[in-house]
PDB file of C-alpha atoms in Angstrom:
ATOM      1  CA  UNK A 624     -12.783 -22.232  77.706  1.00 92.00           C
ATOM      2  CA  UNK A 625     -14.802 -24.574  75.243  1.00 96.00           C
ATOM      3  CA  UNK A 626     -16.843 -24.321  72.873  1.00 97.00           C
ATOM      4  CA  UNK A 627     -19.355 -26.806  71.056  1.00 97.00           C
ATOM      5  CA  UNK A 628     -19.293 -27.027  67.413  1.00 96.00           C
ATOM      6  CA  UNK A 629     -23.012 -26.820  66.966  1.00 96.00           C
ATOM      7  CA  UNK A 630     -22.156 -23.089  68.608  1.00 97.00           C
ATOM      8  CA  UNK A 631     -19.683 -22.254  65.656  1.00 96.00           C
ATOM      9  CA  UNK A 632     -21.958 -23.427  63.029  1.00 94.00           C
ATOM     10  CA  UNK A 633     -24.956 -21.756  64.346  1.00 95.00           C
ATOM     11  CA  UNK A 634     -22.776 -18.675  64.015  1.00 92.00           C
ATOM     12  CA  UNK A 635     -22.655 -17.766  68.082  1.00 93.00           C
ATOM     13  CA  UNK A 636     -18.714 -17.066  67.993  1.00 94.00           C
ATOM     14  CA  UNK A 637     -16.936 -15.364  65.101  1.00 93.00           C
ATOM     15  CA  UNK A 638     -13.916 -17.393  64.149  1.00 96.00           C
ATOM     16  CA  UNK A 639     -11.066 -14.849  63.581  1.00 96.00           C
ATOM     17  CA  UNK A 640      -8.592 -18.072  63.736  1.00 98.00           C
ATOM     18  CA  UNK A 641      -8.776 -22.060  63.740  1.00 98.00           C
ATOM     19  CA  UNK A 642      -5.804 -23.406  65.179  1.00 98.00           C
ATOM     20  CA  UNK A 643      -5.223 -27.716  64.237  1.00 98.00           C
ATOM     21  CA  UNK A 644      -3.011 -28.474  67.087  1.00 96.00           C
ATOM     22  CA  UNK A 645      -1.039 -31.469  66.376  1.00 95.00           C
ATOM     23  CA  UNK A 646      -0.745 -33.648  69.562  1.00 89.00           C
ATOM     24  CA  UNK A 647       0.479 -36.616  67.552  1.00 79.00           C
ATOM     25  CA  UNK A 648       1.182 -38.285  63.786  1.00 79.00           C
ATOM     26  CA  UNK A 649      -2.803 -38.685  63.161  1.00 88.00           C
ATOM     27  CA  UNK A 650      -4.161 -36.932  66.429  1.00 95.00           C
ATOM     28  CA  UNK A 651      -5.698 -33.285  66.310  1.00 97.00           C
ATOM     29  CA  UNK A 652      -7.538 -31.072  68.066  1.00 97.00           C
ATOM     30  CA  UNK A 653      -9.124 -28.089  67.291  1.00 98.00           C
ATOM     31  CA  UNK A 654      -8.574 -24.810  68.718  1.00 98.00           C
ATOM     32  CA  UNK A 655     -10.446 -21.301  67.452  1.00 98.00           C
ATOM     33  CA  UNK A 656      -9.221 -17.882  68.650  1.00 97.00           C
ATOM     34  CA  UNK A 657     -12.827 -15.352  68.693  1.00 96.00           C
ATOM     35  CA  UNK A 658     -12.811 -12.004  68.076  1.00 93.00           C
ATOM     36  CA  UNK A 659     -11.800 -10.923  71.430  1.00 95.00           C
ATOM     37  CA  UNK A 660      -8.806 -12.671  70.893  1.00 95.00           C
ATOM     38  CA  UNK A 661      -9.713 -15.786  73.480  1.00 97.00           C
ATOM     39  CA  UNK A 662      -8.686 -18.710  72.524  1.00 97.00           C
ATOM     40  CA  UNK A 663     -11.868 -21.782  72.985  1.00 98.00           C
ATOM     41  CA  UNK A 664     -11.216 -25.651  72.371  1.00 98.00           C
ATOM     42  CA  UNK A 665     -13.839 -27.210  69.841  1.00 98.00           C
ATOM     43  CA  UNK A 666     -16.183 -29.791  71.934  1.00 98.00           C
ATOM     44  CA  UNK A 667     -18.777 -32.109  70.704  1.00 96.00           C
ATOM     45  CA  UNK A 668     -22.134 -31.393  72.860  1.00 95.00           C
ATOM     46  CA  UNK A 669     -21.178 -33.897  76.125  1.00 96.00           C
ATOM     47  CA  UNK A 670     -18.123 -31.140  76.634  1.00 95.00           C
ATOM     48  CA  UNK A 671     -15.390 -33.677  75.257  1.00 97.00           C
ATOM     49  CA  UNK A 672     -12.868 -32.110  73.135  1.00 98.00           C
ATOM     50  CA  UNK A 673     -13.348 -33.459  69.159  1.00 97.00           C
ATOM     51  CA  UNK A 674     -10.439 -35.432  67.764  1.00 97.00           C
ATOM     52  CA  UNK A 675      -9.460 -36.031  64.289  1.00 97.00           C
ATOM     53  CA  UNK A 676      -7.617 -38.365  62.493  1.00 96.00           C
ATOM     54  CA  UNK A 677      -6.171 -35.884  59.696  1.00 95.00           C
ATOM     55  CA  UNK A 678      -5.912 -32.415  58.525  1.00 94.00           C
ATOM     56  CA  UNK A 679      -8.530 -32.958  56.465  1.00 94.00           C
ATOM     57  CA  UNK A 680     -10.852 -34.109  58.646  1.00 95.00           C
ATOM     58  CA  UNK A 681      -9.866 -31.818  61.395  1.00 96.00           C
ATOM     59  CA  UNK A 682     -11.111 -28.854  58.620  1.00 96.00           C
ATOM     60  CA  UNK A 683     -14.413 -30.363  56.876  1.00 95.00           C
ATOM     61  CA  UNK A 684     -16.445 -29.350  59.642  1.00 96.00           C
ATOM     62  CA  UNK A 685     -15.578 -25.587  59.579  1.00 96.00           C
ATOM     63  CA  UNK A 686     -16.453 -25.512  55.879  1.00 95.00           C
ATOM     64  CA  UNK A 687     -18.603 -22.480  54.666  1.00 94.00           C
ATOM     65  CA  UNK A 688     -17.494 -20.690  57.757  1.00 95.00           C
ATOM     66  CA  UNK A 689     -15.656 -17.903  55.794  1.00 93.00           C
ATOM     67  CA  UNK A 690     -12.403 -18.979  57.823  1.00 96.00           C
ATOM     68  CA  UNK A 691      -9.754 -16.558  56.613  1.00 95.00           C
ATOM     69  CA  UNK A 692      -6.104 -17.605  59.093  1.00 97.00           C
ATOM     70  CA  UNK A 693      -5.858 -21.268  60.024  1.00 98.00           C
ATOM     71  CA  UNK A 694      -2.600 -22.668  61.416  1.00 98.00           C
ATOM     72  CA  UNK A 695      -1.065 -26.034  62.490  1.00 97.00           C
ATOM     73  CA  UNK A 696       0.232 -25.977  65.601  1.00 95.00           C
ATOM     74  CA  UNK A 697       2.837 -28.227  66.934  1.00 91.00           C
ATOM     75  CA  UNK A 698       4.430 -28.269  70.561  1.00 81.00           C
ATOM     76  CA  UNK A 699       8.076 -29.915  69.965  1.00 73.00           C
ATOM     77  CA  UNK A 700       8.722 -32.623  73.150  1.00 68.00           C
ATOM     78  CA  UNK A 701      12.197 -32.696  71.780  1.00 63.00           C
ATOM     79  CA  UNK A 702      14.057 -32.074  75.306  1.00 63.00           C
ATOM     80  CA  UNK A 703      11.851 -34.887  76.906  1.00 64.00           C
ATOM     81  CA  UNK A 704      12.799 -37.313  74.285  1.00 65.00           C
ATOM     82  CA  UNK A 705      16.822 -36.689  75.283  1.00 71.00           C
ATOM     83  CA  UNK A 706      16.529 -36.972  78.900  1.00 73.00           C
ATOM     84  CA  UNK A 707      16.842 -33.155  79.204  1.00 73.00           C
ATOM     85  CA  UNK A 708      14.990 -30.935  81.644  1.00 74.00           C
ATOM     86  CA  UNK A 709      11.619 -30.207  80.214  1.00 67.00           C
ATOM     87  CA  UNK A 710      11.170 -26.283  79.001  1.00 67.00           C
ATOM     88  CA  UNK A 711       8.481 -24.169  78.220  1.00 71.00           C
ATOM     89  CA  UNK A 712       9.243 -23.604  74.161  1.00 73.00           C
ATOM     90  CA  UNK A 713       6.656 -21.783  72.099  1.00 81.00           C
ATOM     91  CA  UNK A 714       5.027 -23.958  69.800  1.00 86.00           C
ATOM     92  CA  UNK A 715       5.964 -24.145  66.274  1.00 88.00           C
ATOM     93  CA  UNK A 716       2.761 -22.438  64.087  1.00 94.00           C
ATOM     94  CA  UNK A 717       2.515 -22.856  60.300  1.00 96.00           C
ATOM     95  CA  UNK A 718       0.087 -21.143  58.225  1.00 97.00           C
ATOM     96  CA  UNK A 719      -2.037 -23.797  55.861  1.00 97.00           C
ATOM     97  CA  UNK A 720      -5.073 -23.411  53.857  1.00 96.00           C
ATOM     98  CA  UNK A 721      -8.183 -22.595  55.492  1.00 97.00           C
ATOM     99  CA  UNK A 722     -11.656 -24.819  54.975  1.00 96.00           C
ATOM    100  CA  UNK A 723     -12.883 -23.268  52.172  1.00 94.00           C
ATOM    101  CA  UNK A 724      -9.804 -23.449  50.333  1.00 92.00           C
ATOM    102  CA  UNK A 725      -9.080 -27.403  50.304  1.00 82.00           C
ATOM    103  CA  UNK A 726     -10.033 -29.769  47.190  1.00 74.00           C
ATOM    104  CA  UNK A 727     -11.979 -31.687  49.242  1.00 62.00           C
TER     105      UNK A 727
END
């Protein structure tokens, strides 16, 4: 499912998680999981996922959202990258500091 961010910021979805999903070095998308526990892609108003170039800049839009759990997300492509059989691993999640929390 998607959502816009124009929804979040209007306050039509609580955010109970925003979830930076690395897809590579300076590539991220954004990812929120709503109270019901769904998880919805952040999309600018045409439908197309948003991208970011950083961290940072992944975050500054979800500032003054009262974001309390945001994680990086990375899916590891190591068994590709050795010729192995590609698996289904879970995807490595580390807690970082939400919105409101960066010097920025």
């Amino acid at each position: 499912m998607k959502i816009t961010l124009k929804q979040l910021q209007q306050g039509q979805c609580k955010i109970d998680q925003l979830i930076l999903q690395s897809m590579d070095c300076d590539l991220y998308l954004v990812n929120i999981r709503d109270a019901q526990g769904e998880r919805l892609i952040v999309c600018d108003d045409a439908g197309s996922p948003l991208s970011f170039r950083s961290q940072l800049h992944a975050k500054k839009p979800f500032k003054g959202l009262g974001i309390t759990d945001t994680l990086l997300e990375h899916q590891s492509t190591y068994n590709e990258m050795i010729g192995i059989e590609p698996a289904r691993v879970a995807a490595l999640q580390v807690p970082i500091a939400n919105p409101d929390q960066d010097y920025s």
